[in-house]
């Protein structure tokens, strides 16, 4: 709560009441992103969202937020309501709404757009990623993955376990790895595509039942699932 209050106090200094607010805020955001290009904080995200809203919905924006005190309170309220979401996810969701919605978006509209969050970054849902990892043919590194995060999560879980163990055992492990990788993507990290195997390389020897059980137990202990 203390951290949120600190962020709320900072919004006052970043909010500008006059019609040139979008240019000023965009310039502030650009300078911040030059310092931390992959880590925009919540203040940057909220200011960028409102700057884009002003550009896209000029008349509606000034009718709703023309008063400077109201703009500051609105930004603070948005920050409180959206503080659990990742800044890059918020900005991407707002940009998508600007492209598709005729009217000034609401907090609930932004949250709904963020619920599709993985799609905004080219990531399949956890369920779709799991199905893809289970069905991908060997060699896995040569398969055309929908996103490198799916391959990495499958590899971390263990391909043989994915193919041989029931979903109720393996899905929680895969899901934990995949969500960790998705968080890295949301923070701006680029995951490299897998490197296909060299010609003539032989496939790995299948694991024994005992070894499968040992690896699965070790993964569960590591991930606390």
Short mmCIF file of C-alpha atoms in Angstrom, two decimals:
data_model
loop_
_atom_site.label_atom_id
_atom_site.label_comp_id
_atom_site.label_asym_id
_atom_site.label_seq_id
_atom_site.Cartn_x
_atom_site.Cartn_y
_atom_site.Cartn_z
CA UNK A 1 0.00 0.00 0.00
CA UNK A 2 2.90 2.33 0.78
CA UNK A 3 4.29 1.78 -2.70
CA UNK A 4 0.93 2.57 -4.31
CA UNK A 5 0.62 5.79 -2.28
CA UNK A 6 4.06 6.84 -3.49
CA UNK A 7 3.01 6.24 -7.08
CA UNK A 8 -0.21 8.16 -6.54
CA UNK A 9 1.69 11.17 -5.24
CA UNK A 10 3.94 11.14 -8.30
CA UNK A 11 0.99 11.38 -10.68
CA UNK A 12 0.35 14.97 -9.57
CA UNK A 13 3.70 16.05 -11.01
CA UNK A 14 3.16 14.18 -14.27
CA UNK A 15 -0.39 15.44 -15.02
CA UNK A 16 -0.72 18.54 -17.19
CA UNK A 17 -4.07 20.40 -17.45
CA UNK A 18 -3.60 22.33 -20.68
CA UNK A 19 -4.34 21.19 -24.26
CA UNK A 20 -0.67 20.47 -24.95
CA UNK A 21 -0.65 17.74 -22.30
CA UNK A 22 -0.30 14.92 -24.79
CA UNK A 23 2.93 16.29 -26.26
CA UNK A 24 4.38 17.04 -22.82
CA UNK A 25 3.45 13.65 -21.39
CA UNK A 26 4.64 11.84 -24.52
CA UNK A 27 7.98 13.62 -24.21
CA UNK A 28 8.27 12.65 -20.55
CA UNK A 29 7.43 9.04 -21.38
CA UNK A 30 9.95 8.98 -24.21
CA UNK A 31 12.72 10.22 -21.94
CA UNK A 32 11.83 7.67 -19.25
CA UNK A 33 11.76 4.84 -21.80
CA UNK A 34 15.17 5.89 -23.11
CA UNK A 35 16.50 5.41 -19.58
CA UNK A 36 14.61 2.13 -19.05
CA UNK A 37 13.37 0.95 -22.49
CA UNK A 38 12.12 -2.43 -21.27
CA UNK A 39 10.80 -1.41 -17.84
CA UNK A 40 8.17 1.31 -18.05
CA UNK A 41 6.64 1.76 -14.60
CA UNK A 42 2.99 2.22 -13.79
CA UNK A 43 3.23 6.01 -13.82
CA UNK A 44 4.68 5.94 -17.34
CA UNK A 45 1.97 3.51 -18.44
CA UNK A 46 -0.93 5.58 -17.06
CA UNK A 47 0.47 8.81 -18.50
CA UNK A 48 1.05 7.21 -21.90
CA UNK A 49 -2.46 5.77 -21.94
CA UNK A 50 -4.02 9.16 -21.22
CA UNK A 51 -1.77 10.90 -23.73
CA UNK A 52 -2.91 8.47 -26.44
CA UNK A 53 -6.53 8.82 -25.37
CA UNK A 54 -6.24 12.58 -25.80
CA UNK A 55 -4.85 12.21 -29.30
CA UNK A 56 -7.39 9.59 -30.36
CA UNK A 57 -10.52 10.97 -28.63
CA UNK A 58 -9.70 14.69 -28.46
CA UNK A 59 -13.20 16.14 -27.99
CA UNK A 60 -14.43 13.31 -25.75
CA UNK A 61 -11.22 13.48 -23.72
CA UNK A 62 -11.44 17.20 -22.97
CA UNK A 63 -15.13 16.95 -22.18
CA UNK A 64 -14.39 14.19 -19.65
CA UNK A 65 -11.06 15.39 -18.26
CA UNK A 66 -10.89 19.09 -19.11
CA UNK A 67 -10.59 20.08 -15.46
CA UNK A 68 -7.00 19.60 -14.19
CA UNK A 69 -8.05 18.45 -10.71
CA UNK A 70 -10.42 15.90 -12.20
CA UNK A 71 -7.66 14.61 -14.51
CA UNK A 72 -5.31 14.07 -11.55
CA UNK A 73 -7.99 12.24 -9.54
CA UNK A 74 -8.90 10.13 -12.56
CA UNK A 75 -5.30 9.09 -13.14
CA UNK A 76 -4.92 8.18 -9.48
CA UNK A 77 -8.09 6.10 -9.62
CA UNK A 78 -6.97 4.31 -12.77
CA UNK A 79 -3.63 3.55 -11.15
CA UNK A 80 -5.31 2.05 -8.09
CA UNK A 81 -7.65 -0.08 -10.19
CA UNK A 82 -4.99 -1.30 -12.63
CA UNK A 83 -1.97 -1.62 -10.32
CA UNK A 84 -2.07 -5.44 -10.43
CA UNK A 85 -1.42 -5.48 -14.19
CA UNK A 86 1.91 -5.21 -15.97
CA UNK A 87 2.65 -1.74 -17.43
CA UNK A 88 3.50 -3.07 -20.91
CA UNK A 89 0.30 -5.11 -20.89
CA UNK A 90 -1.72 -2.00 -19.99
CA UNK A 91 -0.19 0.09 -22.76
CA UNK A 92 -0.69 -2.64 -25.35
CA UNK A 93 -4.31 -3.16 -24.29
CA UNK A 94 -5.06 0.57 -24.44
CA UNK A 95 -3.45 0.84 -27.88
CA UNK A 96 -5.62 -2.02 -29.12
CA UNK A 97 -8.75 -0.29 -27.78
CA UNK A 98 -7.79 2.98 -29.49
CA UNK A 99 -7.62 1.10 -32.79
CA UNK A 100 -10.98 -0.63 -32.38
CA UNK A 101 -13.23 1.49 -30.14
CA UNK A 102 -15.06 4.66 -31.15
CA UNK A 103 -15.59 5.95 -27.62
CA UNK A 104 -13.24 6.82 -24.79
CA UNK A 105 -12.33 3.52 -23.08
CA UNK A 106 -13.19 2.81 -19.45
CA UNK A 107 -11.21 0.98 -16.79
CA UNK A 108 -13.32 -2.13 -17.28
CA UNK A 109 -12.67 -2.05 -21.04
CA UNK A 110 -8.92 -1.88 -20.42
CA UNK A 111 -9.11 -4.74 -17.92
CA UNK A 112 -11.08 -6.88 -20.36
CA UNK A 113 -8.49 -6.18 -23.04
CA UNK A 114 -5.74 -7.15 -20.60
CA UNK A 115 -7.50 -10.47 -19.95
CA UNK A 116 -6.55 -11.29 -23.52
CA UNK A 117 -3.11 -10.10 -22.46
CA UNK A 118 -0.96 -12.91 -23.80
CA UNK A 119 -2.47 -12.45 -27.26
CA UNK A 120 -1.34 -8.82 -27.26
CA UNK A 121 2.25 -10.07 -27.26
CA UNK A 122 1.82 -13.01 -29.63
CA UNK A 123 1.60 -15.53 -26.79
CA UNK A 124 -1.01 -18.32 -26.87
CA UNK A 125 -3.09 -18.99 -23.78
CA UNK A 126 -1.67 -21.40 -21.21
CA UNK A 127 -4.10 -24.13 -22.30
CA UNK A 128 -3.31 -23.69 -26.00
CA UNK A 129 0.41 -23.62 -25.22
CA UNK A 130 0.13 -26.88 -23.28
CA UNK A 131 -1.75 -28.60 -26.10
CA UNK A 132 0.81 -27.36 -28.63
CA UNK A 133 3.70 -28.63 -26.49
CA UNK A 134 2.06 -32.06 -26.11
CA UNK A 135 1.31 -32.46 -29.81
CA UNK A 136 4.47 -31.03 -31.37
CA UNK A 137 6.40 -33.70 -33.28
CA UNK A 138 10.07 -34.50 -32.81
CA UNK A 139 12.59 -33.03 -33.20
CA UNK A 140 11.02 -30.37 -31.01
CA UNK A 141 13.58 -27.69 -31.83
CA UNK A 142 12.75 -27.97 -35.56
CA UNK A 143 9.00 -27.46 -35.04
CA UNK A 144 7.46 -24.10 -36.02
CA UNK A 145 6.34 -22.96 -32.57
CA UNK A 146 3.71 -20.27 -32.13
CA UNK A 147 6.10 -18.60 -29.68
CA UNK A 148 9.53 -19.56 -28.25
CA UNK A 149 8.00 -19.46 -24.75
CA UNK A 150 5.96 -22.57 -25.56
CA UNK A 151 9.07 -24.50 -26.59
CA UNK A 152 11.01 -23.37 -23.53
CA UNK A 153 8.18 -24.30 -21.16
CA UNK A 154 7.87 -27.72 -22.78
CA UNK A 155 11.60 -28.32 -22.57
CA UNK A 156 11.73 -27.22 -18.92
CA UNK A 157 8.81 -29.53 -18.08
CA UNK A 158 10.40 -32.46 -19.98
CA UNK A 159 9.07 -33.63 -23.33
CA UNK A 160 8.79 -37.27 -22.30
CA UNK A 161 6.74 -36.38 -19.23
CA UNK A 162 4.43 -34.26 -21.38
CA UNK A 163 3.91 -37.18 -23.74
CA UNK A 164 3.51 -39.93 -21.15
CA UNK A 165 2.01 -38.49 -17.96
CA UNK A 166 -1.67 -37.55 -17.45
CA UNK A 167 -2.64 -33.90 -17.70
CA UNK A 168 -3.53 -33.53 -14.04
CA UNK A 169 0.08 -34.34 -13.13
CA UNK A 170 1.97 -32.43 -15.82
CA UNK A 171 -0.18 -29.39 -16.64
CA UNK A 172 0.47 -27.56 -13.31
CA UNK A 173 4.21 -27.93 -13.86
CA UNK A 174 4.04 -26.74 -17.48
CA UNK A 175 1.72 -23.88 -16.50
CA UNK A 176 4.13 -22.59 -13.86
CA UNK A 177 7.08 -22.60 -16.28
CA UNK A 178 5.02 -21.02 -19.06
CA UNK A 179 3.71 -18.21 -16.87
CA UNK A 180 7.23 -17.42 -15.71
CA UNK A 181 8.35 -17.16 -19.34
CA UNK A 182 5.32 -15.02 -20.25
CA UNK A 183 6.19 -12.63 -17.43
CA UNK A 184 9.66 -12.26 -18.94
CA UNK A 185 8.12 -11.45 -22.33
CA UNK A 186 5.79 -8.87 -20.72
CA UNK A 187 8.83 -7.22 -19.15
CA UNK A 188 10.27 -6.78 -22.64
CA UNK A 189 12.65 -9.74 -22.87
CA UNK A 190 13.02 -11.34 -26.30
CA UNK A 191 13.19 -15.13 -26.23
CA UNK A 192 15.31 -16.69 -28.95
CA UNK A 193 13.86 -19.33 -31.25
CA UNK A 194 15.08 -22.89 -30.65
CA UNK A 195 18.04 -24.07 -32.72
CA UNK A 196 17.16 -27.07 -34.94
CA UNK A 197 19.34 -30.16 -34.38
CA UNK A 198 22.24 -30.92 -36.69
CA UNK A 199 21.61 -33.50 -39.41
CA UNK A 200 22.38 -37.02 -38.31
CA UNK A 201 21.92 -36.43 -34.58
CA UNK A 202 20.19 -39.30 -32.83
CA UNK A 203 17.11 -38.85 -30.63
CA UNK A 204 17.40 -39.13 -26.88
CA UNK A 205 16.91 -42.53 -25.28
CA UNK A 206 13.41 -42.84 -23.71
CA UNK A 207 13.29 -42.52 -19.93
CA UNK A 208 12.35 -45.43 -17.71
CA UNK A 209 9.18 -45.27 -15.64
CA UNK A 210 11.19 -44.79 -12.44
CA UNK A 211 13.21 -41.96 -13.99
CA UNK A 212 10.02 -40.27 -15.23
CA UNK A 213 8.56 -40.40 -11.72
CA UNK A 214 11.79 -39.06 -10.21
CA UNK A 215 11.92 -36.13 -12.62
CA UNK A 216 8.26 -35.26 -12.14
CA UNK A 217 8.63 -35.35 -8.34
CA UNK A 218 11.71 -33.14 -8.58
CA UNK A 219 9.83 -30.61 -10.74
CA UNK A 220 6.92 -30.53 -8.31
CA UNK A 221 9.25 -29.95 -5.38
CA UNK A 222 11.06 -27.20 -7.26
CA UNK A 223 7.89 -25.40 -8.30
CA UNK A 224 5.87 -26.22 -5.16
CA UNK A 225 2.90 -27.64 -7.10
#
